[in-house]
Short mmCIF file of C-alpha atoms and ligand atoms in Angstrom, two decimals:
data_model
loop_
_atom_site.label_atom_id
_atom_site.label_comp_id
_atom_site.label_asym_id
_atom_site.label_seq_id
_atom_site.Cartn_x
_atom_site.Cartn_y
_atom_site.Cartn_z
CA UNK A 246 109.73 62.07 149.40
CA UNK A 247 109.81 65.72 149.99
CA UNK A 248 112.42 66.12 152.15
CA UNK A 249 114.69 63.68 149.68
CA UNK A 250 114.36 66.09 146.86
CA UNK A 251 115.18 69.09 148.86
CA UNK A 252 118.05 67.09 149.83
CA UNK A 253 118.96 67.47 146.02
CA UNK A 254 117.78 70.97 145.45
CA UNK A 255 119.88 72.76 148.57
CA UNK A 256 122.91 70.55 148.33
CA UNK A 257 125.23 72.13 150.73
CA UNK A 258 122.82 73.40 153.23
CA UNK A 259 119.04 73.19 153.91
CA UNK A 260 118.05 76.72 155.13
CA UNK A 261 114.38 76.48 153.94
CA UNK A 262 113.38 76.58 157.34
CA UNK A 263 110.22 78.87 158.94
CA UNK A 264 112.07 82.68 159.72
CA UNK A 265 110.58 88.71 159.72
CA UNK A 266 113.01 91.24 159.47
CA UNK A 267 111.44 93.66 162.25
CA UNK A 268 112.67 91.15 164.74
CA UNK A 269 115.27 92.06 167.39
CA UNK A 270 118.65 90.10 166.88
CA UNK A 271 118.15 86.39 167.90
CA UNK A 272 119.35 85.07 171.15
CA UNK A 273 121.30 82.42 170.19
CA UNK A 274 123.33 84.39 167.86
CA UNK A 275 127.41 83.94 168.33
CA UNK A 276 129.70 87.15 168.51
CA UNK A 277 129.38 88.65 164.72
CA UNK A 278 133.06 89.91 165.00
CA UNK A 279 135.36 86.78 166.09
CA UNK A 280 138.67 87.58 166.47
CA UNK A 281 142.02 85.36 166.16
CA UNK A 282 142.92 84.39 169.14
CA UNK A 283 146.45 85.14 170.33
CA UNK A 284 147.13 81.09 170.35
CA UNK A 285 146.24 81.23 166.69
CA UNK A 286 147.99 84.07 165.71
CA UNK A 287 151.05 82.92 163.95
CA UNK A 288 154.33 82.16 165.90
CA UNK A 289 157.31 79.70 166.26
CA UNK A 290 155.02 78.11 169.22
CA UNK A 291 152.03 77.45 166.86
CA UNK A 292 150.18 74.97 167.92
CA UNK A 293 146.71 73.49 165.94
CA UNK A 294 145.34 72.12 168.95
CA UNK A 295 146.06 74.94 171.44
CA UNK A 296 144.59 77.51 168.68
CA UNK A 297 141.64 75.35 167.94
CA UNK A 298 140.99 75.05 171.87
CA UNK A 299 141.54 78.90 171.42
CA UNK A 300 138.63 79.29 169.34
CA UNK A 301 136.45 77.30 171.18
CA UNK A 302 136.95 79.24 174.13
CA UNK A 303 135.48 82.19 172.54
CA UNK A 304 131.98 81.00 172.14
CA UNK A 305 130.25 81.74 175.60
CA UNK A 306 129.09 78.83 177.38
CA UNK A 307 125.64 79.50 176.98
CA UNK A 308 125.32 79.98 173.59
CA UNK A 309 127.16 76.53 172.96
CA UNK A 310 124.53 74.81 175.51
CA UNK A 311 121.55 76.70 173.11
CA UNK A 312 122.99 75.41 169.84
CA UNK A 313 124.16 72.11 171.21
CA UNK A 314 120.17 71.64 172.97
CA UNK A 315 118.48 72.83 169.24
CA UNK A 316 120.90 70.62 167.49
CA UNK A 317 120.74 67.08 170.05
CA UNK A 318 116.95 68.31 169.56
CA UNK A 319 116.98 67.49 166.12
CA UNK A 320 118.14 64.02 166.65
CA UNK A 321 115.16 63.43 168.25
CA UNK A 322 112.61 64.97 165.64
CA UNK A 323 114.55 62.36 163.23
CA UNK A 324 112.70 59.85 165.14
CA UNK A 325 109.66 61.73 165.35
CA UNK A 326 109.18 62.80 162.11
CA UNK A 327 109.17 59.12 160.87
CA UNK A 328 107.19 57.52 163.73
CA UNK A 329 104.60 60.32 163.12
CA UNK A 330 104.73 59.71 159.50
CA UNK A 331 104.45 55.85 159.87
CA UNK A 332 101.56 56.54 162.04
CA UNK A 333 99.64 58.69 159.22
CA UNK A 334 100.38 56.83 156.91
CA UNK A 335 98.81 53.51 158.60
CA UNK A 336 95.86 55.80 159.60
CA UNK A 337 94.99 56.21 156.28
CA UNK A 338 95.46 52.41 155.49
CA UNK A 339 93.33 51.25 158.21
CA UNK A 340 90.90 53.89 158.22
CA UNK A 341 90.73 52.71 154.23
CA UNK A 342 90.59 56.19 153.97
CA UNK A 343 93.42 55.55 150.95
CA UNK A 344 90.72 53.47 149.61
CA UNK A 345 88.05 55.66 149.56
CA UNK A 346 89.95 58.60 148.15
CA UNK A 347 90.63 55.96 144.89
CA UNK A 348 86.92 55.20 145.04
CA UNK A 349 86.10 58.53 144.63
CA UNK A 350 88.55 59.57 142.03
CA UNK A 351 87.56 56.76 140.09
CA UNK A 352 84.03 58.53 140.10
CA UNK A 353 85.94 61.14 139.21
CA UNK A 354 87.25 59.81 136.10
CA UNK A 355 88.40 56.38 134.76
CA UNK A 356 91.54 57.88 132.57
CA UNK A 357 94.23 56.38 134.29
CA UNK A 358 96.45 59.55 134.34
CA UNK A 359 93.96 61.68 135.38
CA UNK A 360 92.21 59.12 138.10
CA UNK A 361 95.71 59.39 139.62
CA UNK A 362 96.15 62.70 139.55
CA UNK A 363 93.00 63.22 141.55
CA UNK A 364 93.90 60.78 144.21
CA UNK A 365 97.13 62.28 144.57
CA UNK A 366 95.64 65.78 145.57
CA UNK A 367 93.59 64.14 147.55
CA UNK A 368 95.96 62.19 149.61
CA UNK A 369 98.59 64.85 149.75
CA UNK A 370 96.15 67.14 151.55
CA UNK A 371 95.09 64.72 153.80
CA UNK A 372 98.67 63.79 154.79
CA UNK A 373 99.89 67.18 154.96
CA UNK A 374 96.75 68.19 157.13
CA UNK A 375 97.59 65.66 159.59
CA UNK A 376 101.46 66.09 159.66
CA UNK A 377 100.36 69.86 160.01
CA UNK A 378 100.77 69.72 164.09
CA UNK A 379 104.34 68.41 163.89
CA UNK A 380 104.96 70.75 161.08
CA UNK A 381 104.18 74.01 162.53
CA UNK A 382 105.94 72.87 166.17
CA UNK A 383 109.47 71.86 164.39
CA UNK A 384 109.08 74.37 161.14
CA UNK A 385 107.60 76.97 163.27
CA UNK A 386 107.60 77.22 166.95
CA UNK A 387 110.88 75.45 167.28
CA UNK A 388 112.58 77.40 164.91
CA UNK A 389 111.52 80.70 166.78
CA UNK A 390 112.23 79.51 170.07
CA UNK A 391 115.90 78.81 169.47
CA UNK A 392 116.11 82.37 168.06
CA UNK A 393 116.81 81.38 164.10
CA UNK A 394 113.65 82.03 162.56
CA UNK A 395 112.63 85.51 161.41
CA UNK A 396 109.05 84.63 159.94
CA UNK A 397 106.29 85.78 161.19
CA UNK A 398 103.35 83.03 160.98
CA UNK A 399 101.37 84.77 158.18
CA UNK A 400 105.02 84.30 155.32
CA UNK A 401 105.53 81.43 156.94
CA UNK A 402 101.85 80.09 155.88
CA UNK A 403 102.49 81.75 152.61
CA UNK A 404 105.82 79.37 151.70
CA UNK A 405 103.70 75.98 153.22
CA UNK A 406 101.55 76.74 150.48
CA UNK A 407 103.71 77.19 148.17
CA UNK A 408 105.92 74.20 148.74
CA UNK A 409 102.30 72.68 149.02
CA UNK A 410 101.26 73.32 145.48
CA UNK A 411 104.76 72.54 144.10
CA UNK A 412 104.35 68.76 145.89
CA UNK A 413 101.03 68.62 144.05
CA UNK A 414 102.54 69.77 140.48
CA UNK A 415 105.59 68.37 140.59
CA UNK A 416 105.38 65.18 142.89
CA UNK A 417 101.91 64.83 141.09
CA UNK A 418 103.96 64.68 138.01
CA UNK A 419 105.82 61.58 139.39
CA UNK A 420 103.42 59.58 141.36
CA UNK A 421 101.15 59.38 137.47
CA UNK A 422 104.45 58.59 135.98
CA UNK A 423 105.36 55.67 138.24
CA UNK A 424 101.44 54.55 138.59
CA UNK A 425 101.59 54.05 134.62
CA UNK A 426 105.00 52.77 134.85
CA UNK A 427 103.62 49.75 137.38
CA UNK A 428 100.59 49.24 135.22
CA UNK A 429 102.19 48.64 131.59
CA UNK A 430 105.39 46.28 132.82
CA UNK A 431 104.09 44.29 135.95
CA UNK A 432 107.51 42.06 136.40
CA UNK A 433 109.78 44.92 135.92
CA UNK A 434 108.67 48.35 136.91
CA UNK A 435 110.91 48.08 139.50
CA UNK A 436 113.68 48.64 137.60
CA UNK A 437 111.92 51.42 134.85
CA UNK A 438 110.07 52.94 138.12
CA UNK A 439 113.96 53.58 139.50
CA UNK A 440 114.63 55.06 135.39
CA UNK A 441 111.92 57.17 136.24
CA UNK A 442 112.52 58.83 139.13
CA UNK A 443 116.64 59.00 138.60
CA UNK A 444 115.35 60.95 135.49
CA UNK A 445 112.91 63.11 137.66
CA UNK A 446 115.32 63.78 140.38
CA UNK A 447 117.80 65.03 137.83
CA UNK A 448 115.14 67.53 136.16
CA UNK A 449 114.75 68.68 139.40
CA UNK A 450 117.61 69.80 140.18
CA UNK A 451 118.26 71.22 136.94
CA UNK A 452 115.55 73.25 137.09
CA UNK A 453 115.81 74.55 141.24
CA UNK A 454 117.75 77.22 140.93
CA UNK A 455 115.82 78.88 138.19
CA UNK A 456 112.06 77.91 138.17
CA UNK A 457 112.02 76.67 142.28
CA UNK A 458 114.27 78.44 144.92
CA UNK A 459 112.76 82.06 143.43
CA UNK A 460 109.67 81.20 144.54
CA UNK A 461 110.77 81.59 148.34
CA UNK A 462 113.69 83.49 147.75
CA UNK A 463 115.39 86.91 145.66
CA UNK A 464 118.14 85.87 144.32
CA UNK A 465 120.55 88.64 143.15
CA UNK A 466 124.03 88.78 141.37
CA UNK A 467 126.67 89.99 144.13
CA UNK A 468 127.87 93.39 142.99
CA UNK A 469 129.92 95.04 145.41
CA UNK A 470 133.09 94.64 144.00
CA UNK A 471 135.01 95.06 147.96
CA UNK A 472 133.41 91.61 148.38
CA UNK A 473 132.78 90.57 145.08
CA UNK A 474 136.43 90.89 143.17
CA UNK A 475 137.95 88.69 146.07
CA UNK A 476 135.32 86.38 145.22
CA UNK A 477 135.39 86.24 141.21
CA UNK A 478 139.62 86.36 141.21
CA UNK A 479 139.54 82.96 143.30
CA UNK A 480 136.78 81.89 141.09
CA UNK A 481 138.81 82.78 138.16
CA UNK A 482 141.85 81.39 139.22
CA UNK A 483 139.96 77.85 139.77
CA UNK A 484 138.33 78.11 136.03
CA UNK A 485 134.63 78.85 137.54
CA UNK A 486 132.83 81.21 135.14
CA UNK A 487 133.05 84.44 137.22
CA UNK A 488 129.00 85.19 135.98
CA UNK A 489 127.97 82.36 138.94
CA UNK A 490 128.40 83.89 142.12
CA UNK A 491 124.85 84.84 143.71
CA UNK A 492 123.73 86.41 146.97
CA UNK A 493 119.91 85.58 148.35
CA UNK A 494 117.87 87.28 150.86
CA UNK A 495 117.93 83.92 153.58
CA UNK A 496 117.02 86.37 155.95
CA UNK A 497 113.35 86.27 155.15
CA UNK A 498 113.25 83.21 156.53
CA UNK A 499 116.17 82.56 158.74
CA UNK A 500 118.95 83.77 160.69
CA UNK A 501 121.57 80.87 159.28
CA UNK A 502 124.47 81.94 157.93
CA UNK A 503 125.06 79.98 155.15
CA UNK A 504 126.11 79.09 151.71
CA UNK A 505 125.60 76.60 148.60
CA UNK A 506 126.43 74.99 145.07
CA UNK A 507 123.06 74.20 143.49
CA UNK A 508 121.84 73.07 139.99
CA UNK A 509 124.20 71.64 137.12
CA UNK A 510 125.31 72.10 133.87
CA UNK A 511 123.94 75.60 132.89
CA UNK A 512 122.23 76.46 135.54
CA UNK A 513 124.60 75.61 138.35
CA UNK A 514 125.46 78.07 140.83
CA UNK A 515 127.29 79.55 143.93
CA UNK A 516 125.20 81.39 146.24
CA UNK A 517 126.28 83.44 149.45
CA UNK A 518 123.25 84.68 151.57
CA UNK A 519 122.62 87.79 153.05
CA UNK A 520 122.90 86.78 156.81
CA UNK A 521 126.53 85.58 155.55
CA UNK A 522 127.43 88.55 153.57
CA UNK A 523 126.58 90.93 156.94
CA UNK A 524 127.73 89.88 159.68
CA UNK A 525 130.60 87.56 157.95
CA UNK A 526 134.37 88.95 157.76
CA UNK A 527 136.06 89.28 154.36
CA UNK A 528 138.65 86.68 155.39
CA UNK A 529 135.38 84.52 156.68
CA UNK A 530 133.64 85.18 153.24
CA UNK A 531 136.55 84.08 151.45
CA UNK A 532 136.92 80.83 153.48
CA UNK A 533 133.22 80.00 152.89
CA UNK A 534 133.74 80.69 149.19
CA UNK A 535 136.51 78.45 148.65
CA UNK A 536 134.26 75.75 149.68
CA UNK A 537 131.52 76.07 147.59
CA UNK A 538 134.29 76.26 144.79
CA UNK A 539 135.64 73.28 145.80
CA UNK A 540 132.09 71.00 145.17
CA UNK A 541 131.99 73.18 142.27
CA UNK A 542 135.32 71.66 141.20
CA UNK A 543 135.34 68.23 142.29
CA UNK A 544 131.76 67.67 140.75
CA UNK A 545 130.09 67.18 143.66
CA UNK A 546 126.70 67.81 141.92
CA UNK A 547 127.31 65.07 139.78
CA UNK A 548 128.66 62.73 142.64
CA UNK A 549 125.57 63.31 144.55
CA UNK A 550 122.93 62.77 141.71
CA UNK A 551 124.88 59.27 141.29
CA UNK A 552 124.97 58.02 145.03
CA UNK A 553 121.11 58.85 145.12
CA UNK A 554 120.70 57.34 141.76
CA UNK A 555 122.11 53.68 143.65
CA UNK A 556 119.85 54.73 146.41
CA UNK A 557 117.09 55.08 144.51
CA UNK A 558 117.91 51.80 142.61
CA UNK A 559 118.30 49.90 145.87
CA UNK A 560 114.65 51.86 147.29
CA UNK A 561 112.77 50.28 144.12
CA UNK A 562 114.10 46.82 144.89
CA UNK A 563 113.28 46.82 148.16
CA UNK A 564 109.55 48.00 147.46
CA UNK A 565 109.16 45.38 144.97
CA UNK A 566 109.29 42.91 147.82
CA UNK A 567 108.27 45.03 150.70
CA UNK A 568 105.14 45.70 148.92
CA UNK A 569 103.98 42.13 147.59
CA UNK A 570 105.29 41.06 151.20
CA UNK A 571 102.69 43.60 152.64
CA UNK A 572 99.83 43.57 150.04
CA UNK A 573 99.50 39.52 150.79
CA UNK A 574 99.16 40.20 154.48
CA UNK A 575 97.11 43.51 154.87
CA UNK A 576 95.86 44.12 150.90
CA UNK A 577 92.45 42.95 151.82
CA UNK A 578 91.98 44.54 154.92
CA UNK A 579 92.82 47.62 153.54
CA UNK A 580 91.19 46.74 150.00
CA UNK A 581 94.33 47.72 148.13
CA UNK A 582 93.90 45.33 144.54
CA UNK A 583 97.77 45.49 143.93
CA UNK A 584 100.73 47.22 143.14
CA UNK A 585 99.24 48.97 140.57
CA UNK A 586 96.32 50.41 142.44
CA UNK A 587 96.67 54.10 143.62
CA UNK A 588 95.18 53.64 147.06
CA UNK A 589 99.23 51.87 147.43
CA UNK A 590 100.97 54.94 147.75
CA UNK A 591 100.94 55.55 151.57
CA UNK A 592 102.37 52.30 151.87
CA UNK A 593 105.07 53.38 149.42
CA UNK A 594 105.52 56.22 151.54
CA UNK A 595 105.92 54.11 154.81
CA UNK A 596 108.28 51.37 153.31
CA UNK A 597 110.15 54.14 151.58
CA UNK A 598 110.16 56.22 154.98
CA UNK A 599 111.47 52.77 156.75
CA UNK A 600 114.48 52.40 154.05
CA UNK A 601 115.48 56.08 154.38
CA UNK A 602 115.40 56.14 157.89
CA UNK A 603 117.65 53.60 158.59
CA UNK A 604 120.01 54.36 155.79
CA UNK A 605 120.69 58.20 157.64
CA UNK A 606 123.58 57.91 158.79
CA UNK A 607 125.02 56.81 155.20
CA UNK A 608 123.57 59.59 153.66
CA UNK A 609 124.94 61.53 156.50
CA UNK A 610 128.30 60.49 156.03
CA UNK A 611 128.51 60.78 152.23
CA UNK A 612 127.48 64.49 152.42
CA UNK A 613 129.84 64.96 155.35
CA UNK A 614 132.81 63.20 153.54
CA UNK A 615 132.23 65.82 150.20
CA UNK A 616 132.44 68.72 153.03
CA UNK A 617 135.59 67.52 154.48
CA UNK A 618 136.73 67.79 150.74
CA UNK A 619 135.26 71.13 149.91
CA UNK A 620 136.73 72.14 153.37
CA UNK A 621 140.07 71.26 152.51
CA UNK A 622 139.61 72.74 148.81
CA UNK A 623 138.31 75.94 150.45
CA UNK A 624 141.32 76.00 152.76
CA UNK A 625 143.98 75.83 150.08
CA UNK A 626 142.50 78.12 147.39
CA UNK A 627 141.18 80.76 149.74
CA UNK A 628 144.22 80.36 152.14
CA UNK A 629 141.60 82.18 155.04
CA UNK A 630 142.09 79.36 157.61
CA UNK A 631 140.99 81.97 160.28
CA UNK A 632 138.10 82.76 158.09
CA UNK A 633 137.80 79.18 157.96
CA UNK A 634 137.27 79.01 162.05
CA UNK A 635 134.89 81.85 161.90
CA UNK A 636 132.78 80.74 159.49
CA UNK A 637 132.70 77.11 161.69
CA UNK A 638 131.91 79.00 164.88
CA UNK A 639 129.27 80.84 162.93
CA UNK A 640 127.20 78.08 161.65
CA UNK A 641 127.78 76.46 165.43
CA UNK A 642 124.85 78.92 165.78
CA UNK A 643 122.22 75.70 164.70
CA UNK A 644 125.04 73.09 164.53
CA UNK A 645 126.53 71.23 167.90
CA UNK A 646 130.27 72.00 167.72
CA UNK A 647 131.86 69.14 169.69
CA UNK A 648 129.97 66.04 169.42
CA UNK A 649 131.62 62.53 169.97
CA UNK A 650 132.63 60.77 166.90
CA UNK A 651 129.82 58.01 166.86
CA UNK A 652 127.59 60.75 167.43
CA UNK A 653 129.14 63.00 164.46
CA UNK A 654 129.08 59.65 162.17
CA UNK A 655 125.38 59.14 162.61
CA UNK A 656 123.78 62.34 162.63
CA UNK A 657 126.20 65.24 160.92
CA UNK A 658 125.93 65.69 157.35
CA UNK A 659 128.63 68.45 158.00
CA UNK A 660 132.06 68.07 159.87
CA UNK A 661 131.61 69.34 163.28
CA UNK A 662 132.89 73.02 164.14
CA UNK A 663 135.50 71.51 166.43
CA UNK A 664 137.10 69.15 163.46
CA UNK A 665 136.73 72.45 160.90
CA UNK A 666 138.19 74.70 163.40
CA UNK A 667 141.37 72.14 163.74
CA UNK A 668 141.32 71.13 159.89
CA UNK A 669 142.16 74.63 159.29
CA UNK A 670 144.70 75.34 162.03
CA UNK A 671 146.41 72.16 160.94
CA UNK A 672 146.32 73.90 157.27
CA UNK A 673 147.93 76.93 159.24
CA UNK A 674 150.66 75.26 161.17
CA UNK A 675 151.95 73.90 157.93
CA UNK A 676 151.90 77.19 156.12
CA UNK A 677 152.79 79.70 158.89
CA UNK A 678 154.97 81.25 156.23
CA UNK A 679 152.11 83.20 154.43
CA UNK A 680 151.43 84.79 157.40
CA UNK A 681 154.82 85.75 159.18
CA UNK A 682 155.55 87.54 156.01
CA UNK A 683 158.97 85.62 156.03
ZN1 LIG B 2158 129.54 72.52 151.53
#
């Protein structure tokens, strides 16, 4: 559930990952300075495969077999991130621990509201205690060994808790919502359940970039007009208001270079972080820039919060039979009454986990489709196509640059560095006149 609404909150790129400052520069970083190529440098013989090929040649081989092992890596922890769940989650149906935990909060007290509230906390710290091993290896330990992380453990601790207590608030919030939901309409909470949480998700991300993503990071306006006036004329000449460009101190956690749009309506924003900002070119900047313009543009915000509004639609229909289906067969032994009884959510969680998991590489190619847009947006309002390619080699830091196409359909929610690279020399070849000078 977690993971979905960060999905929402950092739309164009999770960097909420474990990361300290008085580190030594990681070992998996690519060259900071990446220079055109002479294949890419424009010419009569221009060529958008040759200068792409160029480009690729410039990342040493080991660094590509680093990023390509972190990133193949993470295919894997999809996998084991929902078996490990699915296993917690039937621990604490056939331990009846779930059960107990509603005894007791019914002890507790018997206002509804409140009685769930109580077993929420209750079975949110039990879960997160016993996803804590996998947690701190891929969060943690994985991070740091694959040189992106600059926490140290004691921060990193510090933002667990803190995403901790938000889940309790704010996922608390929900799970009472949808318990009273099921309780008053029995035959169709499926369908007011979905209202719900469409309504929920939506508040959320309204409210992330000002009440959430402070709490783990400092985010500042972008004042240094060398990098900023580049910035707000593009913005301008797209009809963004120039106040929404942002800059945020990612390094605390991370050494990702990254970007993203976030938040809608009034309190929607374009944020460049820090790793980007130092070690990115101008030209690179500008590239990255004219993508986040481009969801910015083409609503992607609002795009997003309607595919995951049918998603969550076709998640509450499925749980209305998954869970009667399951509840018939295992209610007793677990001594779950029915829908409507609290000790039910970590078999919400597990059906829910099942449906999400095997919708991935939809969601995956969604996202990925809006960054081909944005990508092609950035290229033709920026007009940095060699910016472009740097910024793609850049993020091939924690992203596997030349995946097979199967591979790229099921698991990137981002074009691969190899298609971006030659995306933008193809933009080149096609407008070699801007940069002949005749
Ligand atoms: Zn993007």
């Amino acid at each position: 559930m977690a993971t979905a609404l960060c999905c929402l909150i950092y739309f164009c790129a999770i960097f909420r990952a474990p990361s300290a400052l008085a580190q030594p520069p990681a070992a998996n970083q690519m060259p900071s300075v990446i220079e055109v190529p002479a294949e890419a440098q424009a010419s009569p013989h221009f060529d958008a495969t040759a200068a792409t090929n160029a480009y690729l040649a410039q990342i040493p081989a080991d660094k590509t077999a680093r990023s390509d092992a972190y990133f193949e890596g993470g295919y894997w922890m999809i996998l084991w991130d929902f078996l490990y769940g699915a296993a917690v989650a039937l621990l604490l149906l056939n331990l009846r621990w779930s059960a107990r935990m509603r005894d007791l909060s019914e002890r507790v007290t018997r206002f509804k509201p409140v009685h769930t509230f109580v077993y929420w906390l209750q079975c949110l710290f039990a879960a997160t205690v016993l996803l804590f091993p996998l947690t701190v290896y891929e969060d943690y330990f994985r991070e740091h060994k694959y040189g992106l992380a600059t926490q140290t453990f004691g921060p990193w601790m510090l933002d667990q808790i803190k995403g901790f207590g938000l889940d309790a608030v704010l996922l608390g919030l929900l799970v009472v919502l949808l318990f009273g939901v099921v309780r008053r309409l029995p035959r169709t909470w499926w369908i007011w359940g979905a209202v719900v949480t469409i309504l929920f998700t939506t508040f959320i991300h309204l409210i992330g970039p000002v009440y959430i993503n402070p709490l783990f990071n400092q985010y500042t306006r972008l004042n240094d007009p060398k990098i900023a006036e580049p910035i707000l004329s593009m913005a301008r000449a797209n009809g963004i208001p120039a106040k929404d460009v942002y800059t945020m101190d990612a390094s605390r956690q991370s050494t990702r270079m990254s970007a993203n749009v976030s938040g809608f309506a009034n309190t929607m924003r374009i944020t460049l972080n820090d790793n980007l900002l130092r070690r990115g070119s101008p030209e690179e900047i500008q590239a990255v820039m004219g993508h986040e313009m481009g969801h910015y543009v083409m609503n992607h915000i609002y795009k997003t919060l309607m595919f995951f509004s049918i998603m969550i639609v076709l998640t509450f229909v499925y749980l209305y039979w998954g869970l009667v289906w399951a509840l018939k067969r295992w209610g007793e032994k677990w001594q779950i009454r029915s829908v409507g009884d609290t000790a039910v959510l970590p078999l919400v969680v597990l059906l829910a986990s099942v449906f999400i998991f095997a919708i991935t590489p939809i969601l995956n190619t969604f996202i990925r489709t809006q960054e081909y847009e944005a990508d092609m947006y950035g290229l033709n309002t920026s007009r940095q196509p060699d910016g472009a390619a740097q910024a793609a080699i850049h993020v091939g830091e924690y992203r596997k640059m030349n995946p097979g196409p199967v591979e790229e359909w099921i698991f990137f929610d981002h074009p691969s560095g190899r298609n971006r690279i030659y995306a933008a020399m193809r933009w080149k070849a096609e407008n070699l006149k801007l940069f002949t000078g005749h």
